[in-house]
Structures are given as structure tokens and as C-alpha cells.
mmCIF file with all atom_site columns, C-alpha atoms in Angstrom:
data_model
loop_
_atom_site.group_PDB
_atom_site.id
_atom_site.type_symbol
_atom_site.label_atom_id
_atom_site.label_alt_id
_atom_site.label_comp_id
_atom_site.label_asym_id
_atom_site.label_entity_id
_atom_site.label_seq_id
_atom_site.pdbx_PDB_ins_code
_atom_site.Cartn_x
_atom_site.Cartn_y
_atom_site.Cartn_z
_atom_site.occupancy
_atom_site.B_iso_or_equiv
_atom_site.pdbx_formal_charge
_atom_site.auth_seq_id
_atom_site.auth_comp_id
_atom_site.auth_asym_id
_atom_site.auth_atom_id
_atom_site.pdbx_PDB_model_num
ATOM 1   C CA . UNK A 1 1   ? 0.000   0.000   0.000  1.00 44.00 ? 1214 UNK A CA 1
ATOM 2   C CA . UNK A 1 2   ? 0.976   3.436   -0.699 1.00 43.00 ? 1215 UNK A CA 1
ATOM 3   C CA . UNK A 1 3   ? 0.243   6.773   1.847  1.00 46.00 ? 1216 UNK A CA 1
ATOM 4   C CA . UNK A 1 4   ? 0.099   9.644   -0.817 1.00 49.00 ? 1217 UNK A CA 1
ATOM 5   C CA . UNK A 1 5   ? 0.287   13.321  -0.425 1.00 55.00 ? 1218 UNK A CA 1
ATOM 6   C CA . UNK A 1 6   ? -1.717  15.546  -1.739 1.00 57.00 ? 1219 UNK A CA 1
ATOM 7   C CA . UNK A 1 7   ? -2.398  13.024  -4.977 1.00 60.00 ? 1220 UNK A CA 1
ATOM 8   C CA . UNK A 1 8   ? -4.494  14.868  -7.652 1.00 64.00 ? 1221 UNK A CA 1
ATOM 9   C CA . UNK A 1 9   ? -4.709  17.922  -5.599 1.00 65.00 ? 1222 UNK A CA 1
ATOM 10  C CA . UNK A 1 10  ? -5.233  21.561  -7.798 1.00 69.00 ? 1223 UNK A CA 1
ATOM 11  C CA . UNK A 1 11  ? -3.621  24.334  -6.552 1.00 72.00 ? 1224 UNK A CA 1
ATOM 12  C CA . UNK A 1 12  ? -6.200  27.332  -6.404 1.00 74.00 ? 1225 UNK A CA 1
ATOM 13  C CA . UNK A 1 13  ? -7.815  30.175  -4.688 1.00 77.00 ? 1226 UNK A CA 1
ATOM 14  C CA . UNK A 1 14  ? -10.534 29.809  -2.135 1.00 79.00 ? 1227 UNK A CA 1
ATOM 15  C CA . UNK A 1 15  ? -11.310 27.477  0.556  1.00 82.00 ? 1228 UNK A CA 1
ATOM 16  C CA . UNK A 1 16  ? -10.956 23.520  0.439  1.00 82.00 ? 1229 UNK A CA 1
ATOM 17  C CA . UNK A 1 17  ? -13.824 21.308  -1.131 1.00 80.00 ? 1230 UNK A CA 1
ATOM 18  C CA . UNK A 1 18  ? -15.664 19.260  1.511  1.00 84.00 ? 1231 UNK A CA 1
ATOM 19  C CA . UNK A 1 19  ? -14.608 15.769  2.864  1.00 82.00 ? 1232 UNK A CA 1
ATOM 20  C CA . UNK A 1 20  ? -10.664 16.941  0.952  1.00 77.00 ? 1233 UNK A CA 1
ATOM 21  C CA . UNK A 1 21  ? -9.026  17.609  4.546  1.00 73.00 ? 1234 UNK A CA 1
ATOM 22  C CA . UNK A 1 22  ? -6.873  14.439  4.323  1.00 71.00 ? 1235 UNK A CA 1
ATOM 23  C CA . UNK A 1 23  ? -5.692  16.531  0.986  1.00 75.00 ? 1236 UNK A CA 1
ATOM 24  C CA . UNK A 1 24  ? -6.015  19.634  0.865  1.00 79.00 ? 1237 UNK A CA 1
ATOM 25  C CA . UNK A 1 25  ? -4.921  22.482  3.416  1.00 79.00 ? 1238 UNK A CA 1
ATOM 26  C CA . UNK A 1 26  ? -6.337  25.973  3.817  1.00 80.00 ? 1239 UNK A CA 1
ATOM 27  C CA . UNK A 1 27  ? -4.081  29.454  4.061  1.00 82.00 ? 1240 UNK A CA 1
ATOM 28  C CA . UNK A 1 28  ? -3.825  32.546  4.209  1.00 80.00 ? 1241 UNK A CA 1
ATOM 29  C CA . UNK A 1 29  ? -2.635  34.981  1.749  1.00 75.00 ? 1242 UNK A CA 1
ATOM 30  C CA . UNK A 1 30  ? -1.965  38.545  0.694  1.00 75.00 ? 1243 UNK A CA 1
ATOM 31  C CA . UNK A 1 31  ? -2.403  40.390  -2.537 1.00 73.00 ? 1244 UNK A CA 1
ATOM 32  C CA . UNK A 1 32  ? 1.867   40.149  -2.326 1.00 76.00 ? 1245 UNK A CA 1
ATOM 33  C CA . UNK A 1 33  ? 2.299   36.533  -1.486 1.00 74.00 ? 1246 UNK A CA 1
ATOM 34  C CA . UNK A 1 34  ? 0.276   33.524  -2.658 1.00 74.00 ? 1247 UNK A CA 1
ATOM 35  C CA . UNK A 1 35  ? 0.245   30.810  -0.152 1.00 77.00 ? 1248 UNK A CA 1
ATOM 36  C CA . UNK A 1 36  ? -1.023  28.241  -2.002 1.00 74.00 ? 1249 UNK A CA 1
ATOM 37  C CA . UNK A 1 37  ? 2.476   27.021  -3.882 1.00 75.00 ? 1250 UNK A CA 1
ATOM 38  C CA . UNK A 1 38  ? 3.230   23.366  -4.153 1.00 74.00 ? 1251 UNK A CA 1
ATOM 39  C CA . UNK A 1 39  ? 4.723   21.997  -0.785 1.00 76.00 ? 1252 UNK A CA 1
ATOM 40  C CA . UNK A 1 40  ? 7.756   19.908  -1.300 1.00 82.00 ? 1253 UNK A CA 1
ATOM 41  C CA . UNK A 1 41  ? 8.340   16.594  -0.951 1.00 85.00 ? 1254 UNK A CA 1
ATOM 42  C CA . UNK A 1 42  ? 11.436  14.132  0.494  1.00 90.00 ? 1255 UNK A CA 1
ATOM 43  C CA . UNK A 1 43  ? 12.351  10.647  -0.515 1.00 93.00 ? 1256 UNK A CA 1
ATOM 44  C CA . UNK A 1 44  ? 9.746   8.351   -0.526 1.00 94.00 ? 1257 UNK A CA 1
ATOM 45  C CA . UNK A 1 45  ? 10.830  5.726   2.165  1.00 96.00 ? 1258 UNK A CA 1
ATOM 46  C CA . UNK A 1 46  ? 9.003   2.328   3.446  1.00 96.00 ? 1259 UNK A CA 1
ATOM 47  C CA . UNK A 1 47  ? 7.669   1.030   6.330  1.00 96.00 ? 1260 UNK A CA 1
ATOM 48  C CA . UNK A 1 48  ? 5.773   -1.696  7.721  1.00 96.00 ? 1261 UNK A CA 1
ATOM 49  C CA . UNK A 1 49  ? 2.550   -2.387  8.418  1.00 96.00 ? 1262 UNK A CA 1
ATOM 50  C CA . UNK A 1 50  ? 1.168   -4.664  11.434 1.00 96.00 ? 1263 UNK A CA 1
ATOM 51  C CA . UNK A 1 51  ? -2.257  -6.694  11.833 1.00 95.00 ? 1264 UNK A CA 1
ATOM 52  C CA . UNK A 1 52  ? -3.846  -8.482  14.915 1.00 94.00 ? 1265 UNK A CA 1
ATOM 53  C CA . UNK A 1 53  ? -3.581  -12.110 14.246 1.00 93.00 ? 1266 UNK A CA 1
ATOM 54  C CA . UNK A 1 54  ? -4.297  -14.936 16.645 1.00 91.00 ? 1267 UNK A CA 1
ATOM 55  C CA . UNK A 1 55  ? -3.705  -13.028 19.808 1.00 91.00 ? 1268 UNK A CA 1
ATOM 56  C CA . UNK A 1 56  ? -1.022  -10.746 18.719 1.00 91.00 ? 1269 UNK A CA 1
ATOM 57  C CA . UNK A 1 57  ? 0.677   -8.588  16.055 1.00 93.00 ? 1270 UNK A CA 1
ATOM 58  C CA . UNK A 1 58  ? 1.818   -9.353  13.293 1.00 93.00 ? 1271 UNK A CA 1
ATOM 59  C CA . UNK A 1 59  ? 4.389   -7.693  10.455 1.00 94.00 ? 1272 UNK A CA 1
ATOM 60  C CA . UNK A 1 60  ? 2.164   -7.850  7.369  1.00 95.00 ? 1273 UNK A CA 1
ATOM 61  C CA . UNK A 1 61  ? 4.448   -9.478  4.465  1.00 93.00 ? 1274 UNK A CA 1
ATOM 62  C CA . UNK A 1 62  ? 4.700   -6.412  1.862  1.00 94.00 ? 1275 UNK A CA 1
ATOM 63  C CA . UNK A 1 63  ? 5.992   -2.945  3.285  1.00 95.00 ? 1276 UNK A CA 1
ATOM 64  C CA . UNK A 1 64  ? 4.116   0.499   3.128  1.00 95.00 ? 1277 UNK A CA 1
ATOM 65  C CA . UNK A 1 65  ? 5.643   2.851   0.785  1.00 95.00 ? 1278 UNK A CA 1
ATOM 66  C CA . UNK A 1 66  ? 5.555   6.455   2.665  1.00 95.00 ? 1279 UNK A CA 1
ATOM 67  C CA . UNK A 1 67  ? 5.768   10.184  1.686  1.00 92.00 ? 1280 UNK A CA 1
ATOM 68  C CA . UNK A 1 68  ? 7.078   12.571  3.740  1.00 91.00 ? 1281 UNK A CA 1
ATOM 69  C CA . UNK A 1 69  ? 7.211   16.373  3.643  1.00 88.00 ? 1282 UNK A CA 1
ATOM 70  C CA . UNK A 1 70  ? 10.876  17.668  2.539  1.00 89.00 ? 1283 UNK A CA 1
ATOM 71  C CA . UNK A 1 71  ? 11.759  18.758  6.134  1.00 88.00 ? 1284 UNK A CA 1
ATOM 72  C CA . UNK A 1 72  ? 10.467  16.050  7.949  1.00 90.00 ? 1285 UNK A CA 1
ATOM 73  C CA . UNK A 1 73  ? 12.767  12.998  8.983  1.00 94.00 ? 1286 UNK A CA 1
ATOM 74  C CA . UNK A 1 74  ? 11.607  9.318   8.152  1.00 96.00 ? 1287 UNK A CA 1
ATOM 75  C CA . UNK A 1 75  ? 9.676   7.886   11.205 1.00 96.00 ? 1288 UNK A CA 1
ATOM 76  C CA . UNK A 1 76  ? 7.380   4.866   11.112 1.00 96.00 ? 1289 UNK A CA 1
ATOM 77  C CA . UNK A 1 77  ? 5.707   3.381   13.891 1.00 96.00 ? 1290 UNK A CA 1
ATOM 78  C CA . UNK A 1 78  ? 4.308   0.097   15.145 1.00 95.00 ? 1291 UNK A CA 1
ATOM 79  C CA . UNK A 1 79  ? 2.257   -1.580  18.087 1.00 95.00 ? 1292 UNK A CA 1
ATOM 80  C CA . UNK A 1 80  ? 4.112   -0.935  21.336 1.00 94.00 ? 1293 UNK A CA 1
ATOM 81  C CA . UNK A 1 81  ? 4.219   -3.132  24.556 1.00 93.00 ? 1294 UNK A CA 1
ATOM 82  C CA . UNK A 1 82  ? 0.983   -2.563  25.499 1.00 94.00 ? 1295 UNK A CA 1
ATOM 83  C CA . UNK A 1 83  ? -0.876  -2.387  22.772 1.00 94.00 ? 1296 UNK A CA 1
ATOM 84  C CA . UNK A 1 84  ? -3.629  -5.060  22.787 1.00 94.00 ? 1297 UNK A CA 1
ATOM 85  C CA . UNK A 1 85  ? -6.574  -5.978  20.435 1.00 94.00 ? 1298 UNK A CA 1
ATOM 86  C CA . UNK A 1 86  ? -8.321  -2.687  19.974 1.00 95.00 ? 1299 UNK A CA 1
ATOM 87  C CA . UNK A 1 87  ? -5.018  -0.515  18.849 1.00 95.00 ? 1300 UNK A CA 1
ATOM 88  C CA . UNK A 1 88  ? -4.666  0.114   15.243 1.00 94.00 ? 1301 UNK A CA 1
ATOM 89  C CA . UNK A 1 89  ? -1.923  0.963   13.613 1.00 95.00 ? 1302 UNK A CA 1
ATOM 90  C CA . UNK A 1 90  ? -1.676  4.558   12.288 1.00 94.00 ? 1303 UNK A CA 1
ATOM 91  C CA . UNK A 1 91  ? -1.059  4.983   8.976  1.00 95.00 ? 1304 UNK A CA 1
ATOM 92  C CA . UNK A 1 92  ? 0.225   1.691   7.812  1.00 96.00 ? 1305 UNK A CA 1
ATOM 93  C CA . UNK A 1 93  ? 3.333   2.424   9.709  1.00 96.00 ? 1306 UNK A CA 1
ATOM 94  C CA . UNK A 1 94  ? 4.425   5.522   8.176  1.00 96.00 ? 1307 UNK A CA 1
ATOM 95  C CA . UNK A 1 95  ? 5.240   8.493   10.561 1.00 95.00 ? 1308 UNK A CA 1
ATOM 96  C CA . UNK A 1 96  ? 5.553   8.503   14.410 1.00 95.00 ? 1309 UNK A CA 1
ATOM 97  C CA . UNK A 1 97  ? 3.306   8.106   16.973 1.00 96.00 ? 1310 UNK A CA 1
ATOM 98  C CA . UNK A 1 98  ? 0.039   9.735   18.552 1.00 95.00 ? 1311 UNK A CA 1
ATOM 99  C CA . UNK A 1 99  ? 1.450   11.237  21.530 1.00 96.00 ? 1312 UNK A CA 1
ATOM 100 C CA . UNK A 1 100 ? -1.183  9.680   23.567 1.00 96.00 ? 1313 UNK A CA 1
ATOM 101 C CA . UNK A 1 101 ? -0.328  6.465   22.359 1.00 96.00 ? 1314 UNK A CA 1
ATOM 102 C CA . UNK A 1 102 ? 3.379   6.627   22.426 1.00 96.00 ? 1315 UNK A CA 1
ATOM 103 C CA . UNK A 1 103 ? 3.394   7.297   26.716 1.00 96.00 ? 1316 UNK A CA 1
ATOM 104 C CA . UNK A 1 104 ? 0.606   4.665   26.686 1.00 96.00 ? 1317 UNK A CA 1
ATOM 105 C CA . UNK A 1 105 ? 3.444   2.561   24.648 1.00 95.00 ? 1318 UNK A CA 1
ATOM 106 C CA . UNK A 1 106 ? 0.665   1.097   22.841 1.00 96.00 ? 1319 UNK A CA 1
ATOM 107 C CA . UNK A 1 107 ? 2.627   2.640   19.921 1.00 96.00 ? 1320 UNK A CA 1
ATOM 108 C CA . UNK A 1 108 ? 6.388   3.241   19.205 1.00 95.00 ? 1321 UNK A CA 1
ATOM 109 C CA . UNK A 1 109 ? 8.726   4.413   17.086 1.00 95.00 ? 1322 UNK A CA 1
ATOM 110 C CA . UNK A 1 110 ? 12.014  4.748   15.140 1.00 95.00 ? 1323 UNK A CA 1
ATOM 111 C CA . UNK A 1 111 ? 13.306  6.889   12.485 1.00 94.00 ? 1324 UNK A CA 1
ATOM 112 C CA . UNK A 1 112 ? 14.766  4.493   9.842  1.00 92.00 ? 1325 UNK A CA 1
ATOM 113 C CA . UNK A 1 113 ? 13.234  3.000   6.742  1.00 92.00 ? 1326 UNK A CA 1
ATOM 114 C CA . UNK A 1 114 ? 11.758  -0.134  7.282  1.00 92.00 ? 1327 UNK A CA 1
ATOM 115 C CA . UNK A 1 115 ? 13.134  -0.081  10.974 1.00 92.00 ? 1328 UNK A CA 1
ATOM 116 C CA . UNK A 1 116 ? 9.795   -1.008  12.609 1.00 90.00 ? 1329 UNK A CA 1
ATOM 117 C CA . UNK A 1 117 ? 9.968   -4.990  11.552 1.00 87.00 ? 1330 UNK A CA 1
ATOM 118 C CA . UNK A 1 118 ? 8.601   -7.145  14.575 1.00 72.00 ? 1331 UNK A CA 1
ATOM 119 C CA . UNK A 1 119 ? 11.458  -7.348  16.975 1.00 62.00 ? 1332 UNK A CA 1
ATOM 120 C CA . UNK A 1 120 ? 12.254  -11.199 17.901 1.00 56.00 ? 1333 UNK A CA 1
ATOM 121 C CA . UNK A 1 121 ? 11.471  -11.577 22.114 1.00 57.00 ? 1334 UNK A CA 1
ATOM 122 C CA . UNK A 1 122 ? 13.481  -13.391 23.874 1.00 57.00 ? 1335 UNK A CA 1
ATOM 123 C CA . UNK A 1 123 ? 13.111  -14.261 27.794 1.00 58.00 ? 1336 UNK A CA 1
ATOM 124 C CA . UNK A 1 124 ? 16.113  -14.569 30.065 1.00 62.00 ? 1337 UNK A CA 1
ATOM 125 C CA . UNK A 1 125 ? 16.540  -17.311 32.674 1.00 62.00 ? 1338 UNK A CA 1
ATOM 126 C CA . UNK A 1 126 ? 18.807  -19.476 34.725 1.00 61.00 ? 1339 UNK A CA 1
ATOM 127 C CA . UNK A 1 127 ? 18.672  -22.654 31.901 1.00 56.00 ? 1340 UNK A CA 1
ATOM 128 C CA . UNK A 1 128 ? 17.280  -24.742 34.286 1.00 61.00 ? 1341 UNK A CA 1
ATOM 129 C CA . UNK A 1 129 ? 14.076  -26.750 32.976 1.00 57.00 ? 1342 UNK A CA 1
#
């Protein structure tokens, strides 16, 4: 899957169409400065997404490619420690955290291309059985 900025967007005076907020931004200019120029984009980058599957999450097997703004860093996210059954991921991985979510740790982050892959857990003890 593919997060997309601003895909078929016009450029133009006035305010947004309805239901276009996911794509379209209003501003405010003067009869000196338009304010409606094209906003620039960095390096498309990837990420992955995560599911809920039989009790936990899991990496989904093809990676979300992400857009980002050209002065924003790469950041993707994923299900935290205590994220359970009724978190969703935001975004399909792409970009950080709701803050709310992130001191919850139901979400975290890291700010690396495809750096949020499902870390392997592994549980210390004395070897005895």
C-alpha cells in the first residue's frame, strides 16, 4: 500500500472542497504573497505495516511505501508493549506516533526505513528446565 500526499490535488484560490481535509490544506494569503504554492516533498521511504492475528501482532508481508514532507525525517511506527486488540496501527506504519499512544506505549517508534519490523522476544533465565 501506498500513503500519498496531496495526490491529484489543484492548486487554487478559495477554501478547500468538503470531505478533501486528508488533501487539501487551507491558508492565508496577501495580494503580495500567494500561499497556495506546491509543498515539497522528500524521498519516498518504506515502512511496515502490522495486523492483529491470533492473539497478537503481526508484520504484514509487503511494506508500506511512505511520503514525507521535505523537512520532515523518516519515522514509522508500530504496536508498542501494550498495545492489545483494539489498537490500530496509524497509517500503515508511516510516521511517528500519537502522543497519547506513544506514553501509553501502545505505539512506538524509530526513524529508519523499514526499521519497525517485529522485533524477535526473547526471555532470560537461569537454563534450568
Amino acid at each position: 500500500s501506498t500513503q500519498v500526499l496531496a495526490a491529484g490535488q489543484i492548486y487554487g484560490c478559495g477554501a478547500c472542497a468538503a470531505d478533501t481535509e486528508a488533501k487539501c490544506q487551507d491558508c492565508d494569503g496577501n495580494g503580495n504573497t500567494a500561499c497556495n504554492t506546491k509543498i515539497e516533498t522528500g524521498e519516498d521511504f518504506k515502512c511496515h505495516d502490522h495486523e492483529f492475528k491470533e492473539g497478537k501482532f503481526v508484520m504484514k508481508p509487503t511494506a508500506t511505501t511512505c511520503q514525507r514532507l521535505q523537512a520532515t525525517n523518516v519515522k514509522c511506527n508500530m504496536p508498542g508493549d501494550f498495545a492489545d486488540e483494539n489498537y490500530a496501527v496509524k497509517k500503515n506504519g508511516c510516521g511517528g506516533c500519537r502522543y497519547a499512544d506513544e506514553t501509553a506505549r501502545k505505539c512506538a517508534e524509530c526513524d529508519n526505513a523499514e526499521c519497525n519490523q517485529t522485533p524477535i522476544k526473547c526471555i532470560q533465565g537461569d537454563g534450568l528446565i
